[in-house]
Amino acid sequence: MKKEMVFNLLGLFFLVSLTASCSLSSSMGLQLKGNDAYQHGRYREALGYFEESLEISRNSLVPSAESEYMIGNIYYWLGQYDDALNNLEKALAEYRERDIEQWVANTLNSMGFVYAAQGKYEKAIFTLKEALEMKKQLTFSPGKAATLNNLGVVYMELAQYEKALSYFEDALKIWTDKNDVEHMVTAHANIGFAYALLGQYDKALSHEEKALEMSKDVKNPLQRANSLMIIGKSFSSLGEFEKAVSYHEEAYGSLKELDTPFYTAACLHNFGETYTAMKEYEKAVTKYNEALQIVKEINYPKGIAENLNGMGGVCTALAQYDKALSYHEEAVMTAKKIKEPRSTAAGLNGIGDVHAAMGEYDKARSFYEEALAIRKELNVSQDIAESLKSMGDLCSAEEDYKKALSYHEEALKIRRELKTPKEIIESLNCMSDDFMALGESGKAQTYHEEALRMDNKLNSYKEN
C-alpha cells in the first residue's frame, strides 16, 4: 500500500511516492529519509538516498518504480530534464506492467512538468490531460486536484490566465469539498495571482485575503511559506510593493528556521523581482546575489540562470554594462547546458538590451533576433511579444519609426489577445511615441488616451 503526499512549490504539485509494503526494511528506511530530504528541498541529499534504495531493489529483484519515480522528480528540480524523463519513463513502464493506474497517472503528471521545463508546452499539456483523464476514471484518486492545479500552472507560464483560472477553480472545488485547508490556501493564492495578471484587481484582492486568512490555520510551515510567496508575487503584480515585501519577509522568516535551500533561494529571487519593479536596484542585486549563492551551492542550474539574468537586468538599469553582459552571458551558457530554452532566450534578449543601451544597435539586433527565433519556436506568446517590443524600441532608438511602429503594433496585438493590461499599456505608450515622432499627433493622442484610461482603471481599486 502506498501513501501519497501532495508536494507544492509556488503552486506546483508533485505526488510523492512512499512504498509502505517494501519487502526490504533497509530500502524502506532509505526511502523515508529520501522523502524527508525531498520535502525540504534538499534534492542532492534526497537523490543519494533514492539511488541507494534503487540499487537495493534491483539487486533483490523487487519492484523499483517508486525509487525511479522519485529520482525522476528530483532530477526535474535539479534541472536535469533528460535524466528526469529517463527515470520517469522507467517508472511509468513498471507501473503500467503492474497495472497500478493511480501511479501511472501520477507519473504522467510529473512527466508533464518536465516537458514544460523543456519548452515543450503542447506535449506538457497533452500529458497532464492524459493524467487527468485517467484520474477521472478512478473511483479513488486523491491526486486529481493536483493535476488540475498543475495544468493551471502551465497555462500561467504561457500567460493564458483565463484557462489557468478555470483549472485552479476546479482544483479549489475539490479541495474545498475535502476541507483541505492547506491546499485551499494555495488555490486561492494562485487564483488571486492570475486575476492580478489579468488586471482584475478586486477579484485578485478577494482571493489573496481569503488565502491570508486561511493560512493562519496551516500547520505545515513550509506549505504556509509557499503560500505567502505566491501572495507576495500577487501583491507585487498589483503594484502593492510594500505589502509584497512584507509577505516575502514573512515567508523568508519561516524558511530560515527550516533546512530548505531551494525554497529560500526562490523567496530571495522573489525579493529581487519586487525590488527591481520598485527600482530599488541595489537591494534587488543583493537579493539576487544571495539567491545565486544558494542555487550554486545546491547545483540548481535553472535557478542559477534565472538569478544571473535578474542581476544582468538590474546592472543594465544601473548602466553597469560590463557586469550586465557578464551575468547574461553566464546565464545563457548555463541555460544552454541544460537545454532550457526560455532562460536562454531571456539571457540573449538581456544581452541585446545591454548593447542597445550602449548604442551598439547592430549587435543588439543580432541578439534580439536570436532570442525571438527561440521564442517563436517555443510559441510562448508573452515572450514573443517581449522580443517584438524590444525590436521596436531598438528601431525607435535608430529613429526608424515606421519599422518601430510595425514591431510595437505586432506586440500590442499579441498582448491584447492575452488580455494582460500592464503590457497592453506599455505597448500603447510605445505606439503613441512612434506616432508622435512621425508627426501624427492625432493618432499619438488616441493611443495615449487609451493607455491612460486603462491605467486609471487599474489603479482605481486602490482608492476604494
Short mmCIF file of C-alpha atoms in Angstrom, two decimals:
data_model
loop_
_atom_site.label_atom_id
_atom_site.label_comp_id
_atom_site.label_asym_id
_atom_site.label_seq_id
_atom_site.Cartn_x
_atom_site.Cartn_y
_atom_site.Cartn_z
CA MET A 1 0.00 0.00 0.00
CA LYS A 2 1.29 3.48 -0.84
CA LYS A 3 0.98 6.72 1.00
CA GLU A 4 0.54 9.83 -1.15
CA MET A 5 1.57 13.29 -0.10
CA VAL A 6 0.94 16.43 -2.10
CA PHE A 7 4.08 18.49 -2.53
CA ASN A 8 3.99 22.10 -3.61
CA LEU A 9 6.31 24.91 -4.70
CA LEU A 10 4.65 28.19 -5.74
CA GLY A 11 1.52 26.34 -6.75
CA LEU A 12 3.19 23.36 -8.42
CA PHE A 13 2.28 19.91 -7.07
CA PHE A 14 4.03 16.57 -7.30
CA LEU A 15 2.79 13.39 -5.70
CA VAL A 16 5.41 11.80 -3.51
CA SER A 17 5.56 8.02 -3.59
CA LEU A 18 6.34 6.07 -0.45
CA THR A 19 6.22 2.28 -0.56
CA ALA A 20 4.84 1.13 2.75
CA SER A 21 4.95 -2.53 1.72
CA CYS A 22 8.57 -2.64 0.58
CA SER A 23 10.00 -6.11 1.26
CA LEU A 24 13.35 -4.71 2.36
CA SER A 25 13.42 -2.65 5.54
CA SER A 26 16.73 -1.04 4.56
CA SER A 27 15.23 0.19 1.29
CA MET A 28 12.17 1.44 3.16
CA GLY A 29 14.38 3.38 5.57
CA LEU A 30 16.27 4.98 2.71
CA GLN A 31 13.00 6.00 1.05
CA LEU A 32 11.78 7.59 4.28
CA LYS A 33 15.00 9.59 4.60
CA GLY A 34 14.84 10.49 0.91
CA ASN A 35 11.26 11.72 1.20
CA ASP A 36 12.12 13.89 4.19
CA ALA A 37 15.03 15.49 2.34
CA TYR A 38 12.90 15.91 -0.81
CA GLN A 39 10.06 17.65 1.00
CA HIS A 40 12.54 20.16 2.45
CA GLY A 41 14.17 20.92 -0.89
CA ARG A 42 17.44 19.10 -0.12
CA TYR A 43 17.46 17.45 -3.51
CA ARG A 44 21.08 16.26 -3.74
CA GLU A 45 20.73 14.56 -0.37
CA ALA A 46 17.41 13.01 -1.42
CA LEU A 47 18.93 11.77 -4.65
CA GLY A 48 21.61 9.85 -2.75
CA TYR A 49 19.03 8.05 -0.61
CA PHE A 50 16.80 7.07 -3.54
CA GLU A 51 19.71 5.93 -5.70
CA GLU A 52 20.85 3.66 -2.87
CA SER A 53 17.30 2.37 -2.45
CA LEU A 54 17.08 1.74 -6.20
CA GLU A 55 20.31 -0.27 -6.14
CA ILE A 56 18.96 -2.47 -3.32
CA SER A 57 15.70 -3.04 -5.23
CA ARG A 58 17.49 -4.00 -8.43
CA ASN A 59 19.87 -6.38 -6.67
CA SER A 60 16.98 -8.01 -4.83
CA LEU A 61 14.77 -8.25 -7.94
CA VAL A 62 11.91 -6.36 -6.25
CA PRO A 63 9.83 -3.55 -7.80
CA SER A 64 11.84 -0.35 -8.25
CA ALA A 65 9.27 2.03 -9.77
CA GLU A 66 8.91 4.05 -6.56
CA SER A 67 12.60 4.96 -6.48
CA GLU A 68 12.71 5.55 -10.25
CA TYR A 69 9.72 7.88 -9.89
CA MET A 70 11.24 9.88 -7.06
CA ILE A 71 14.64 10.10 -8.76
CA GLY A 72 12.87 11.44 -11.86
CA ASN A 73 11.14 14.13 -9.79
CA ILE A 74 14.43 15.07 -8.12
CA TYR A 75 16.18 15.41 -11.46
CA TYR A 76 13.38 17.78 -12.53
CA TRP A 77 14.16 20.13 -9.64
CA LEU A 78 17.88 19.84 -10.36
CA GLY A 79 17.28 20.89 -13.97
CA GLN A 80 18.50 17.56 -15.41
CA TYR A 81 15.48 17.09 -17.64
CA ASP A 82 16.72 14.27 -19.88
CA ASP A 83 17.69 12.25 -16.80
CA ALA A 84 14.31 13.04 -15.25
CA LEU A 85 12.44 11.69 -18.25
CA ASN A 86 14.64 8.60 -18.39
CA ASN A 87 13.77 7.65 -14.80
CA LEU A 88 10.12 8.62 -15.08
CA GLU A 89 9.70 6.55 -18.25
CA LYS A 90 11.13 3.51 -16.42
CA ALA A 91 8.71 4.09 -13.55
CA LEU A 92 5.83 4.52 -15.99
CA ALA A 93 6.61 1.25 -17.77
CA GLU A 94 6.73 -0.67 -14.47
CA TYR A 95 3.54 0.90 -13.12
CA ARG A 96 1.77 0.01 -16.37
CA GLU A 97 3.08 -3.55 -16.19
CA ARG A 98 1.86 -3.81 -12.59
CA ASP A 99 -1.44 -2.17 -13.66
CA ILE A 100 -1.29 0.50 -10.93
CA GLU A 101 -3.35 3.15 -12.72
CA GLN A 102 -3.16 5.76 -9.96
CA TRP A 103 0.62 5.84 -10.20
CA VAL A 104 0.62 5.67 -13.97
CA ALA A 105 -1.36 8.91 -13.80
CA ASN A 106 0.92 10.41 -11.14
CA THR A 107 3.99 9.62 -13.24
CA LEU A 108 2.39 11.26 -16.28
CA ASN A 109 1.72 14.28 -14.04
CA SER A 110 5.45 14.57 -13.31
CA MET A 111 6.44 13.99 -16.94
CA GLY A 112 4.15 16.84 -17.96
CA PHE A 113 6.19 19.28 -15.93
CA VAL A 114 9.46 18.05 -17.33
CA TYR A 115 8.13 18.69 -20.84
CA ALA A 116 7.05 22.18 -19.77
CA ALA A 117 10.54 22.90 -18.41
CA GLN A 118 11.96 21.84 -21.78
CA GLY A 119 9.66 24.31 -23.51
CA LYS A 120 7.53 21.50 -24.97
CA TYR A 121 4.30 23.06 -23.78
CA GLU A 122 1.90 21.27 -26.12
CA LYS A 123 3.35 17.92 -25.06
CA ALA A 124 3.20 19.01 -21.42
CA ILE A 125 -0.49 19.89 -21.64
CA PHE A 126 -1.28 16.69 -23.56
CA THR A 127 0.49 14.57 -20.92
CA LEU A 128 -1.14 16.35 -17.98
CA LYS A 129 -4.56 16.00 -19.60
CA GLU A 130 -3.87 12.28 -20.12
CA ALA A 131 -3.10 12.02 -16.40
CA LEU A 132 -6.26 13.95 -15.56
CA GLU A 133 -8.48 11.71 -17.71
CA MET A 134 -7.05 8.62 -16.03
CA LYS A 135 -7.73 10.08 -12.61
CA LYS A 136 -11.31 10.92 -13.57
CA GLN A 137 -11.91 7.22 -14.32
CA LEU A 138 -10.61 6.08 -10.95
CA THR A 139 -13.00 5.63 -8.03
CA PHE A 140 -10.42 6.96 -5.59
CA SER A 141 -7.94 9.49 -6.94
CA PRO A 142 -6.55 11.93 -4.37
CA GLY A 143 -4.20 13.45 -6.94
CA LYS A 144 -6.88 14.78 -9.31
CA ALA A 145 -6.85 18.29 -7.83
CA ALA A 146 -3.05 18.37 -8.00
CA THR A 147 -3.12 17.64 -11.74
CA LEU A 148 -5.82 20.27 -12.31
CA ASN A 149 -3.66 22.75 -10.44
CA ASN A 150 -0.59 21.78 -12.47
CA LEU A 151 -2.42 22.38 -15.74
CA GLY A 152 -3.22 25.82 -14.39
CA VAL A 153 0.45 26.43 -13.63
CA VAL A 154 1.45 25.52 -17.21
CA TYR A 155 -1.17 27.86 -18.63
CA MET A 156 0.16 30.58 -16.30
CA GLU A 157 3.60 30.00 -17.84
CA LEU A 158 2.00 30.57 -21.23
CA ALA A 159 0.24 33.73 -19.97
CA GLN A 160 -3.11 32.09 -20.78
CA TYR A 161 -4.50 33.28 -17.49
CA GLU A 162 -8.19 32.67 -18.15
CA LYS A 163 -7.51 29.00 -18.92
CA ALA A 164 -5.30 28.81 -15.85
CA LEU A 165 -8.13 30.21 -13.73
CA SER A 166 -10.51 27.51 -14.93
CA TYR A 167 -8.17 24.75 -13.75
CA PHE A 168 -7.30 26.48 -10.47
CA GLU A 169 -11.00 26.92 -9.69
CA ASP A 170 -11.74 23.25 -10.43
CA ALA A 171 -8.89 22.26 -8.09
CA LEU A 172 -10.25 24.61 -5.42
CA LYS A 173 -13.71 22.96 -5.60
CA ILE A 174 -12.20 19.54 -4.89
CA TRP A 175 -10.04 20.77 -2.03
CA THR A 176 -12.98 22.74 -0.58
CA ASP A 177 -15.21 19.64 -0.65
CA LYS A 178 -12.49 17.81 1.29
CA ASN A 179 -11.92 20.80 3.60
CA ASP A 180 -8.23 20.54 2.69
CA VAL A 181 -7.26 23.93 4.09
CA GLU A 182 -3.56 23.74 3.21
CA HIS A 183 -4.25 23.32 -0.48
CA MET A 184 -7.26 25.64 -0.47
CA VAL A 185 -4.80 28.37 0.57
CA THR A 186 -2.57 27.63 -2.41
CA ALA A 187 -5.55 27.53 -4.78
CA HIS A 188 -6.85 30.90 -3.57
CA ALA A 189 -3.34 32.36 -3.87
CA ASN A 190 -2.95 31.03 -7.42
CA ILE A 191 -6.39 32.32 -8.44
CA GLY A 192 -5.58 35.72 -6.97
CA PHE A 193 -2.27 35.83 -8.84
CA ALA A 194 -4.00 35.00 -12.14
CA TYR A 195 -6.61 37.73 -11.58
CA ALA A 196 -3.84 40.20 -10.72
CA LEU A 197 -2.09 39.50 -14.02
CA LEU A 198 -5.41 39.94 -15.83
CA GLY A 199 -5.83 43.33 -14.15
CA GLN A 200 -8.96 42.24 -12.24
CA TYR A 201 -7.62 43.61 -9.01
CA ASP A 202 -10.78 43.44 -6.89
CA LYS A 203 -11.08 39.70 -7.52
CA ALA A 204 -7.35 39.26 -7.01
CA LEU A 205 -7.52 41.03 -3.66
CA SER A 206 -10.54 38.99 -2.57
CA HIS A 207 -8.76 35.68 -3.16
CA GLU A 208 -5.49 36.82 -1.62
CA GLU A 209 -7.35 37.96 1.51
CA LYS A 210 -9.01 34.52 1.73
CA ALA A 211 -5.63 32.86 1.30
CA LEU A 212 -4.12 35.02 4.04
CA GLU A 213 -6.95 34.37 6.49
CA MET A 214 -6.92 30.61 5.87
CA SER A 215 -3.12 30.43 6.00
CA LYS A 216 -3.31 31.07 9.76
CA ASP A 217 -4.68 27.52 10.11
CA VAL A 218 -1.91 25.92 8.06
CA LYS A 219 0.30 23.96 10.45
CA ASN A 220 2.95 22.94 7.90
CA PRO A 221 5.45 25.86 7.98
CA LEU A 222 6.82 25.06 4.53
CA GLN A 223 3.35 24.96 3.00
CA ARG A 224 2.48 28.29 4.63
CA ALA A 225 5.73 29.87 3.41
CA ASN A 226 4.96 28.71 -0.13
CA SER A 227 1.53 30.31 0.01
CA LEU A 228 2.98 33.55 1.36
CA MET A 229 5.43 33.62 -1.55
CA ILE A 230 2.59 33.36 -4.07
CA ILE A 231 0.66 36.06 -2.21
CA GLY A 232 3.75 38.28 -2.26
CA LYS A 233 4.12 37.83 -6.02
CA SER A 234 0.46 38.65 -6.45
CA PHE A 235 0.71 41.91 -4.49
CA SER A 236 3.80 42.81 -6.50
CA SER A 237 1.71 42.38 -9.67
CA LEU A 238 -0.94 44.59 -8.08
CA GLY A 239 1.68 47.30 -7.61
CA GLU A 240 1.36 46.95 -3.82
CA PHE A 241 5.11 46.62 -3.39
CA GLU A 242 5.35 47.34 0.33
CA LYS A 243 2.81 44.59 1.03
CA ALA A 244 4.65 42.27 -1.34
CA VAL A 245 7.91 42.86 0.54
CA SER A 246 6.20 42.22 3.89
CA TYR A 247 4.89 38.83 2.70
CA HIS A 248 8.27 37.92 1.22
CA GLU A 249 9.80 38.78 4.60
CA GLU A 250 7.26 36.67 6.48
CA ALA A 251 7.90 33.74 4.14
CA TYR A 252 11.66 34.19 4.45
CA GLY A 253 11.43 34.28 8.24
CA SER A 254 9.68 30.90 8.23
CA LEU A 255 12.10 29.40 5.73
CA LYS A 256 15.18 30.49 7.69
CA GLU A 257 14.08 28.19 10.51
CA LEU A 258 13.88 25.23 8.10
CA ASP A 259 16.63 23.48 6.17
CA THR A 260 15.11 24.36 2.78
CA PRO A 261 17.73 25.92 0.48
CA PHE A 262 15.65 25.52 -2.67
CA TYR A 263 12.72 27.44 -1.22
CA THR A 264 14.89 30.02 0.47
CA ALA A 265 16.50 30.78 -2.89
CA ALA A 266 13.07 31.07 -4.53
CA CYS A 267 11.98 33.54 -1.85
CA LEU A 268 15.13 35.65 -2.28
CA HIS A 269 14.56 35.67 -6.05
CA ASN A 270 11.03 36.99 -5.43
CA PHE A 271 12.55 39.77 -3.31
CA GLY A 272 14.84 40.60 -6.25
CA GLU A 273 11.93 40.80 -8.68
CA THR A 274 9.91 43.04 -6.37
CA TYR A 275 12.81 45.40 -5.65
CA THR A 276 13.51 45.57 -9.39
CA ALA A 277 9.90 46.60 -10.01
CA MET A 278 10.32 49.24 -7.27
CA LYS A 279 13.54 50.43 -8.98
CA GLU A 280 15.43 49.79 -5.76
CA TYR A 281 18.21 48.22 -7.77
CA GLU A 282 20.89 47.93 -5.10
CA LYS A 283 18.52 45.94 -2.89
CA ALA A 284 17.47 43.85 -5.89
CA VAL A 285 21.00 42.88 -6.82
CA THR A 286 21.76 41.96 -3.20
CA LYS A 287 18.78 39.59 -3.05
CA TYR A 288 19.51 38.06 -6.47
CA ASN A 289 23.11 37.52 -5.39
CA GLU A 290 22.05 35.84 -2.13
CA ALA A 291 19.75 33.55 -4.12
CA LEU A 292 22.52 32.89 -6.64
CA GLN A 293 24.94 31.74 -3.94
CA ILE A 294 22.38 29.24 -2.65
CA VAL A 295 21.46 27.77 -6.05
CA LYS A 296 25.13 27.45 -6.91
CA GLU A 297 25.74 25.65 -3.62
CA ILE A 298 22.93 23.15 -4.31
CA ASN A 299 23.87 23.00 -8.01
CA TYR A 300 20.49 24.06 -9.45
CA PRO A 301 21.34 25.31 -12.96
CA LYS A 302 17.92 26.69 -13.89
CA GLY A 303 17.92 28.82 -10.74
CA ILE A 304 21.48 29.91 -11.49
CA ALA A 305 20.44 31.11 -14.96
CA GLU A 306 17.33 32.91 -13.66
CA ASN A 307 19.21 34.80 -10.95
CA LEU A 308 22.06 35.69 -13.31
CA ASN A 309 19.51 37.12 -15.74
CA GLY A 310 17.90 39.04 -12.88
CA MET A 311 21.25 40.53 -11.89
CA GLY A 312 22.02 41.31 -15.53
CA GLY A 313 18.79 43.25 -15.90
CA VAL A 314 19.47 45.27 -12.76
CA CYS A 315 23.03 46.07 -13.85
CA THR A 316 21.69 47.28 -17.22
CA ALA A 317 19.32 49.61 -15.37
CA LEU A 318 22.29 50.87 -13.32
CA ALA A 319 24.34 51.39 -16.53
CA GLN A 320 26.88 48.82 -15.32
CA TYR A 321 27.12 47.34 -18.77
CA ASP A 322 30.22 45.16 -18.43
CA LYS A 323 28.74 43.45 -15.38
CA ALA A 324 25.37 43.09 -17.11
CA LEU A 325 26.95 41.42 -20.14
CA SER A 326 28.92 39.06 -17.93
CA TYR A 327 25.82 37.98 -15.98
CA HIS A 328 23.65 37.46 -19.07
CA GLU A 329 26.39 35.59 -20.92
CA GLU A 330 26.88 33.24 -17.97
CA ALA A 331 23.11 32.76 -17.79
CA VAL A 332 22.93 31.82 -21.48
CA MET A 333 25.83 29.39 -21.12
CA THR A 334 24.22 27.77 -18.04
CA ALA A 335 20.78 27.50 -19.66
CA LYS A 336 22.18 26.03 -22.87
CA LYS A 337 23.97 23.30 -20.90
CA ILE A 338 20.66 22.02 -19.54
CA LYS A 339 18.75 22.77 -22.77
CA GLU A 340 16.46 25.27 -21.03
CA PRO A 341 15.23 27.46 -23.90
CA ARG A 342 13.26 30.14 -22.05
CA SER A 343 16.17 31.17 -19.83
CA THR A 344 18.44 31.01 -22.88
CA ALA A 345 16.16 33.38 -24.79
CA ALA A 346 15.80 35.67 -21.76
CA GLY A 347 19.57 35.90 -21.49
CA LEU A 348 20.00 36.62 -25.19
CA ASN A 349 17.33 39.32 -25.01
CA GLY A 350 19.13 40.74 -21.97
CA ILE A 351 22.41 40.89 -23.90
CA GLY A 352 20.51 42.72 -26.63
CA ASP A 353 19.27 45.22 -24.05
CA VAL A 354 22.83 45.89 -22.91
CA HIS A 355 24.12 46.51 -26.43
CA ALA A 356 21.10 48.72 -27.18
CA ALA A 357 21.77 50.78 -24.05
CA MET A 358 25.40 51.16 -25.17
CA GLY A 359 24.28 52.36 -28.61
CA GLU A 360 25.61 49.21 -30.31
CA TYR A 361 22.47 48.69 -32.33
CA ASP A 362 23.69 46.09 -34.83
CA LYS A 363 24.90 43.84 -32.02
CA ALA A 364 21.64 44.39 -30.15
CA ARG A 365 19.61 43.42 -33.21
CA SER A 366 21.57 40.19 -33.65
CA PHE A 367 20.84 39.06 -30.08
CA TYR A 368 17.20 40.19 -30.20
CA GLU A 369 16.67 38.22 -33.40
CA GLU A 370 18.26 35.11 -31.90
CA ALA A 371 16.02 35.39 -28.83
CA LEU A 372 12.94 35.97 -30.99
CA ALA A 373 13.69 32.88 -33.10
CA ILE A 374 13.85 30.69 -29.98
CA ARG A 375 10.67 32.22 -28.61
CA LYS A 376 8.79 31.71 -31.85
CA GLU A 377 9.86 28.07 -31.87
CA LEU A 378 8.60 27.69 -28.30
CA ASN A 379 5.40 29.54 -29.28
CA VAL A 380 5.07 31.32 -25.93
CA SER A 381 3.10 34.41 -26.87
CA GLN A 382 4.09 36.68 -23.97
CA ASP A 383 7.79 36.07 -24.67
CA ILE A 384 7.34 36.70 -28.39
CA ALA A 385 5.61 39.99 -27.57
CA GLU A 386 8.50 40.98 -25.30
CA SER A 387 11.01 40.34 -28.10
CA LEU A 388 8.91 42.27 -30.62
CA LYS A 389 8.69 45.16 -28.18
CA SER A 390 12.50 45.09 -27.78
CA MET A 391 12.93 45.16 -31.56
CA GLY A 392 10.51 48.08 -31.77
CA ASP A 393 12.38 50.00 -29.08
CA LEU A 394 15.62 49.41 -30.97
CA CYS A 395 14.14 50.80 -34.18
CA SER A 396 12.88 53.83 -32.25
CA ALA A 397 16.40 54.42 -30.92
CA GLU A 398 17.62 54.28 -34.53
CA GLU A 399 14.84 56.76 -35.46
CA ASP A 400 13.30 54.24 -37.85
CA TYR A 401 9.84 54.95 -36.51
CA LYS A 402 7.84 53.20 -39.22
CA LYS A 403 9.63 49.93 -38.55
CA ALA A 404 9.33 50.55 -34.80
CA LEU A 405 5.59 51.03 -35.22
CA SER A 406 5.31 47.71 -37.05
CA TYR A 407 7.03 45.80 -34.23
CA HIS A 408 5.13 47.62 -31.48
CA GLU A 409 1.82 47.03 -33.25
CA GLU A 410 2.53 43.31 -33.53
CA ALA A 411 3.44 43.15 -29.83
CA LEU A 412 0.25 45.04 -28.93
CA LYS A 413 -1.90 42.61 -30.92
CA ILE A 414 -0.47 39.65 -29.01
CA ARG A 415 -0.88 41.39 -25.67
CA ARG A 416 -4.49 42.27 -26.41
CA GLU A 417 -5.15 38.60 -27.15
CA LEU A 418 -3.53 37.64 -23.85
CA LYS A 419 -5.54 40.34 -22.01
CA THR A 420 -2.54 41.45 -19.93
CA PRO A 421 -3.31 45.10 -19.09
CA LYS A 422 0.09 46.29 -17.85
CA GLU A 423 1.78 45.04 -21.00
CA ILE A 424 -1.01 46.47 -23.19
CA ILE A 425 -0.48 49.88 -21.57
CA GLU A 426 3.26 49.62 -22.23
CA SER A 427 2.66 48.84 -25.92
CA LEU A 428 0.06 51.60 -26.29
CA ASN A 429 2.55 54.14 -24.94
CA CYS A 430 5.23 52.87 -27.33
CA MET A 431 2.88 53.33 -30.27
CA SER A 432 1.89 56.77 -29.06
CA ASP A 433 5.57 57.75 -29.01
CA ASP A 434 6.11 56.31 -32.50
CA PHE A 435 3.18 58.24 -33.99
CA MET A 436 4.31 61.43 -32.27
CA ALA A 437 7.81 61.01 -33.75
CA LEU A 438 6.21 60.51 -37.17
CA GLY A 439 4.28 63.76 -36.76
CA GLU A 440 0.89 62.04 -36.45
CA SER A 441 -0.17 63.72 -33.23
CA GLY A 442 -3.84 62.73 -33.55
CA LYS A 443 -3.05 59.01 -33.59
CA ALA A 444 -0.47 59.51 -30.85
CA GLN A 445 -3.13 61.13 -28.67
CA THR A 446 -5.60 58.28 -29.33
CA TYR A 447 -3.16 55.64 -28.11
CA HIS A 448 -2.04 57.79 -25.19
CA GLU A 449 -5.63 58.30 -24.03
CA GLU A 450 -6.40 54.57 -24.25
CA ALA A 451 -3.31 53.82 -22.17
CA LEU A 452 -4.35 56.46 -19.64
CA ARG A 453 -7.89 55.06 -19.35
CA MET A 454 -6.56 51.56 -18.76
CA ASP A 455 -4.04 52.78 -16.21
CA ASN A 456 -6.71 54.74 -14.32
CA LYS A 457 -8.93 51.67 -14.26
CA LEU A 458 -6.11 49.51 -12.89
CA ASN A 459 -5.36 52.00 -10.14
CA SER A 460 -8.97 52.76 -9.22
CA TYR A 461 -9.24 49.82 -6.80
CA LYS A 462 -6.60 51.43 -4.56
CA GLU A 463 -8.90 54.39 -3.98
CA ASN A 464 -11.84 52.19 -2.91
#
